[in-house]
CSV table of C-alpha atoms in Angstrom, one decimal:
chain,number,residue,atom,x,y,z
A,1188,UNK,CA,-27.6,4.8,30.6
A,1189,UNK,CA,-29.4,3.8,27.7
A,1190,UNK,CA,-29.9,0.0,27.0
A,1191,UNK,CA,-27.6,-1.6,25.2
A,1192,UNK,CA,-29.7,-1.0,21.8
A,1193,UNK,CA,-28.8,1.6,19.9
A,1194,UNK,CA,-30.5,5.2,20.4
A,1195,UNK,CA,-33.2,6.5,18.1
A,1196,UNK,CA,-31.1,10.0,18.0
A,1197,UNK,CA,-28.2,10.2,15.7
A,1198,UNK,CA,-25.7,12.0,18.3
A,1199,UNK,CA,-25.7,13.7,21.2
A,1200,UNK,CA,-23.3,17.3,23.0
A,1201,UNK,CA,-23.6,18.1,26.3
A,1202,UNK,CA,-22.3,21.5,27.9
A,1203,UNK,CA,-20.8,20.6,31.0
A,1204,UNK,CA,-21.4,17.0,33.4
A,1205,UNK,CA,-23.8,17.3,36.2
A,1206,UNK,CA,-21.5,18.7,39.3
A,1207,UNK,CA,-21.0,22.0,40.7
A,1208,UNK,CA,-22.1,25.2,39.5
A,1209,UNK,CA,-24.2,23.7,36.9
A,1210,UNK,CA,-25.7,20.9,39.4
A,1211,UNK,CA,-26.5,23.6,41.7
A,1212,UNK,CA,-27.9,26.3,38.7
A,1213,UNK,CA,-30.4,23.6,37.4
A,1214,UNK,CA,-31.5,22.5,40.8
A,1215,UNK,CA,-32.1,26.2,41.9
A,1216,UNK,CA,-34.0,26.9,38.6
A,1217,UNK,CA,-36.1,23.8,38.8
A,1218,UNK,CA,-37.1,23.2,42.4
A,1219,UNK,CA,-36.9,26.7,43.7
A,1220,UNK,CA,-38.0,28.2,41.0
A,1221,UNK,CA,-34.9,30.7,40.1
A,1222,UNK,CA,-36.4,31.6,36.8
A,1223,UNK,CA,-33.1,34.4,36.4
A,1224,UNK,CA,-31.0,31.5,36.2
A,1225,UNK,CA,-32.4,30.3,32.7
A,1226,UNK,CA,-31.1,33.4,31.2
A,1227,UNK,CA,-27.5,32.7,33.3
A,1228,UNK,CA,-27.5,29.4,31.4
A,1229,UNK,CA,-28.5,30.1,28.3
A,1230,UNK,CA,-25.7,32.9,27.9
A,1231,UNK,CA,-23.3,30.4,28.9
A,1232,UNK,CA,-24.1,27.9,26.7
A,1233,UNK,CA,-25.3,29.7,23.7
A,1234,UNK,CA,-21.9,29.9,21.5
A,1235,UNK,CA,-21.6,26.0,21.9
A,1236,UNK,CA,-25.2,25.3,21.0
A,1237,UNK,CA,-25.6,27.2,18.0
A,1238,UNK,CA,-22.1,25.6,17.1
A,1239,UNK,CA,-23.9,22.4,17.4
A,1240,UNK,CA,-27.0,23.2,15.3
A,1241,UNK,CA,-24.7,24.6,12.3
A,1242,UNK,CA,-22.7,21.9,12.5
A,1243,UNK,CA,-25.1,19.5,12.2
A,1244,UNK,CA,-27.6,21.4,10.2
A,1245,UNK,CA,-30.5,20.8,12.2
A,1246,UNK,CA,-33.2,23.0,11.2
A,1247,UNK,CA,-35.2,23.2,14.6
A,1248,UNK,CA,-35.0,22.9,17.8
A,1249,UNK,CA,-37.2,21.5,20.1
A,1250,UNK,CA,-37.1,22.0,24.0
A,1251,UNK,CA,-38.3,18.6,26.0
A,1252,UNK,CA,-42.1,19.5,27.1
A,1253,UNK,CA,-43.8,19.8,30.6
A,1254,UNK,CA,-47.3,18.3,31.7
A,1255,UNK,CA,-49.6,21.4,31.6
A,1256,UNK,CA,-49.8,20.4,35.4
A,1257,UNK,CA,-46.1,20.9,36.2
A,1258,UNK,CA,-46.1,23.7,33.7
A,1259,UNK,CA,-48.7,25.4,35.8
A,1260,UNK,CA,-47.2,24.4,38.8
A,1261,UNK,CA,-43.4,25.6,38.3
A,1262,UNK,CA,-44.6,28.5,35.8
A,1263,UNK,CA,-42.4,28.0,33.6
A,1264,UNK,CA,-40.6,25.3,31.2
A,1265,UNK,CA,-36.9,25.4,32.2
A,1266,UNK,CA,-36.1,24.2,28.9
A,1267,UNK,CA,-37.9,27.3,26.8
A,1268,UNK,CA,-36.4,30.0,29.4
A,1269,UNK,CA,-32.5,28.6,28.8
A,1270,UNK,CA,-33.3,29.1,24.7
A,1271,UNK,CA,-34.2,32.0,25.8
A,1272,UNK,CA,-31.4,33.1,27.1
A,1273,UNK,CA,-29.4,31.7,24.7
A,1274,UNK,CA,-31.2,33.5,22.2
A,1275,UNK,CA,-32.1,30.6,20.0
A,1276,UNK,CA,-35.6,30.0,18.3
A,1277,UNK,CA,-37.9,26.7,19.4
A,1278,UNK,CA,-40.3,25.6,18.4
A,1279,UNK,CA,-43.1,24.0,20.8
A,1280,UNK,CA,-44.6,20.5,18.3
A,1281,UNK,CA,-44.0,17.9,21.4
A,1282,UNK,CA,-46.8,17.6,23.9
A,1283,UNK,CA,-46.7,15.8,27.4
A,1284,UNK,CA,-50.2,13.9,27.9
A,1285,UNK,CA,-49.3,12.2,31.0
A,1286,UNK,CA,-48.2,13.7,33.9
A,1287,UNK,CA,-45.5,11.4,35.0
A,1288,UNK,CA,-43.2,11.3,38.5
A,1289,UNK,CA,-40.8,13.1,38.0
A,1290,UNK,CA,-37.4,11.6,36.0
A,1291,UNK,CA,-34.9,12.5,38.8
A,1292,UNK,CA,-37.2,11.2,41.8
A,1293,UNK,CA,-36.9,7.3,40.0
A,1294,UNK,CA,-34.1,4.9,40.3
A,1295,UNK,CA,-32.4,4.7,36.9
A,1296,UNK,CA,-34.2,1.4,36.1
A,1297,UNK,CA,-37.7,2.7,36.6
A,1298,UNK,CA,-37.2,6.1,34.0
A,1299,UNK,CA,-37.6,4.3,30.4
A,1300,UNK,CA,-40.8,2.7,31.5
A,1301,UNK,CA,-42.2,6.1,33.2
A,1302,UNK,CA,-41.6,7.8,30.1
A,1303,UNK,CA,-43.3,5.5,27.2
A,1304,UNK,CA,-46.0,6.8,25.2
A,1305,UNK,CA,-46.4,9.7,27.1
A,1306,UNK,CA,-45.4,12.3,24.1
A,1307,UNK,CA,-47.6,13.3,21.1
A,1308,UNK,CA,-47.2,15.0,18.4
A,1309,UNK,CA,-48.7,18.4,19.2
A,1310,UNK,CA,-48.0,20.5,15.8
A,1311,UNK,CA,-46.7,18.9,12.0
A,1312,UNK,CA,-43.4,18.6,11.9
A,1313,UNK,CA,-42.1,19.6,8.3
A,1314,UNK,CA,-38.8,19.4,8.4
A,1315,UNK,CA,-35.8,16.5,8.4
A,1316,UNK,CA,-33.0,17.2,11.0
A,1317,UNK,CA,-34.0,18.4,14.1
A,1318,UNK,CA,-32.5,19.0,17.5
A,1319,UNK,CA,-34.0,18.0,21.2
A,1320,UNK,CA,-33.1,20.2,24.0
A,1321,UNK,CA,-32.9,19.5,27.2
A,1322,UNK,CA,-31.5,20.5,30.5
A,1323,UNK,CA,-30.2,17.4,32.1
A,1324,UNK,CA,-29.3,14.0,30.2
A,1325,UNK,CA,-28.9,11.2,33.0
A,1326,UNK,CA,-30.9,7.6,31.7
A,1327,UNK,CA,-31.4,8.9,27.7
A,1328,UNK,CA,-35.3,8.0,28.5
A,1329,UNK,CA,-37.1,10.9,27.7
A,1330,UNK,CA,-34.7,12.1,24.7
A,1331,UNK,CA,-35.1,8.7,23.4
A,1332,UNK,CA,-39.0,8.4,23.6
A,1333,UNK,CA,-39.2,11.6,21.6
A,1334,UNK,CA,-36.8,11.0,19.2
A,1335,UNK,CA,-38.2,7.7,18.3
A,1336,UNK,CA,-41.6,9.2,18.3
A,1337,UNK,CA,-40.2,12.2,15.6
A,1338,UNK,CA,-38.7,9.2,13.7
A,1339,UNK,CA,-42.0,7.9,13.5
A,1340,UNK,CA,-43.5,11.1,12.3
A,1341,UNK,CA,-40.6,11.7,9.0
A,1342,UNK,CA,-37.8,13.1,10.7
A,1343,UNK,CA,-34.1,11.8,9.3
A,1344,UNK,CA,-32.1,13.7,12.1
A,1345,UNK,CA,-32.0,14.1,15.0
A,1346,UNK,CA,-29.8,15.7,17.9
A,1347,UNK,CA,-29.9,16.0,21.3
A,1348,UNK,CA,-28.2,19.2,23.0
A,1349,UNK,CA,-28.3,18.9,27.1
A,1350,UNK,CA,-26.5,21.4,29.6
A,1351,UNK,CA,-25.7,18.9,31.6
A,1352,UNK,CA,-24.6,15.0,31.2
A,1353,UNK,CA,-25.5,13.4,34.7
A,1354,UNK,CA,-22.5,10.7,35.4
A,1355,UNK,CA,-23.2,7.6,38.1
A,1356,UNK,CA,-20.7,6.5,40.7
A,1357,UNK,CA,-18.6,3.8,38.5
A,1358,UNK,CA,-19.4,5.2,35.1
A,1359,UNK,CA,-16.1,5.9,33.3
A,1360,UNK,CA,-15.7,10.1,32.6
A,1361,UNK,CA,-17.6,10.1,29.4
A,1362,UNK,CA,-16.1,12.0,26.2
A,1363,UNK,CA,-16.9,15.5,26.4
A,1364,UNK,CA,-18.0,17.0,23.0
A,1365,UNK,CA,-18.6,20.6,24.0
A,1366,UNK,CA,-16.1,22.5,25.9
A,1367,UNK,CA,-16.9,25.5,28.0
């Protein structure tokens, strides 16, 4: 996962690991396109996330960005549509300038590197704790480069909130935070 330094975000919850239902939901909603399923997940997930952002105070979130190109392409950010359907407000102040491979088509090795300095700041950020959203967490690369770039830009806090925790053959079961 990440290196061996510590993370730039502050903590971390994850719905559910990366298997089953939920492996085959995100896949269906990503690469085929499902958009119905966003809603689906964001039902599902929505009691444990807003859990989360009491908890921890976080004041907004933030779903992970596409490339306009990929936006275009899929027609839809994967990460907005789940909110959605969870019925939590975002707010959009990342921007993807580089349209990178994609995360999952790398070996874990190669994601850090694909991901550096391709974020910007797209709106002012006035606030202090904040919480990332994304669907899958497998290598930490991307929630790390945009924490550390929202560091950079005056935020104390900040949380990461995934569906999914992606596990590799060998890792030890991590600790589940959320339950479903």
């Amino acid at each position: 996962l990440l290196s061996k330094r510590k993370p730039s975000f502050d903590f971390i919850e994850y719905y559910s690991l990366y298997s089953g239902l939920v492996d085959i939901a995100i896949k269906e909603l990503k690469f085929r396109k499902l958009k119905a399923l966003a809603y689906e997940i964001g039902k599902d997930i929505s009691k444990f996330l807003k859990e989360f952002i009491n908890k921890h105070k976080l004041e907004v979130v933030i779903p992970v960005p596409l490339h306009y190109e990929e936006l275009k392409r899929r027609g839809f950010n994967q990460c907005e549509e789940i909110l959605k359907g969870a019925k939590v407000e975002f707010q959009n102040v990342i921007k993807k300038d580089v349209n990178t491979k994609k995360q999952s088509s790398l070996r874990h090795g190669e994601r850090n590197n694909n991901v550096k300095g391709i974020f910007s700041i797209d709106k002012e950020i006035n606030v202090k704790r904040v919480c990332i959203f994304d669907d899958v967490f497998t290598t930490g690369a991307t929630v790390e480069e945009i924490s550390s770039l929202l560091k950079k830009h005056g935020v104390e806090t900040v949380g990461v909130y995934t569906v999914a925790r992606a596990i590799k053959l060998g890792d030890k079961a991590p600790n589940k935070v959320t339950s479903s």
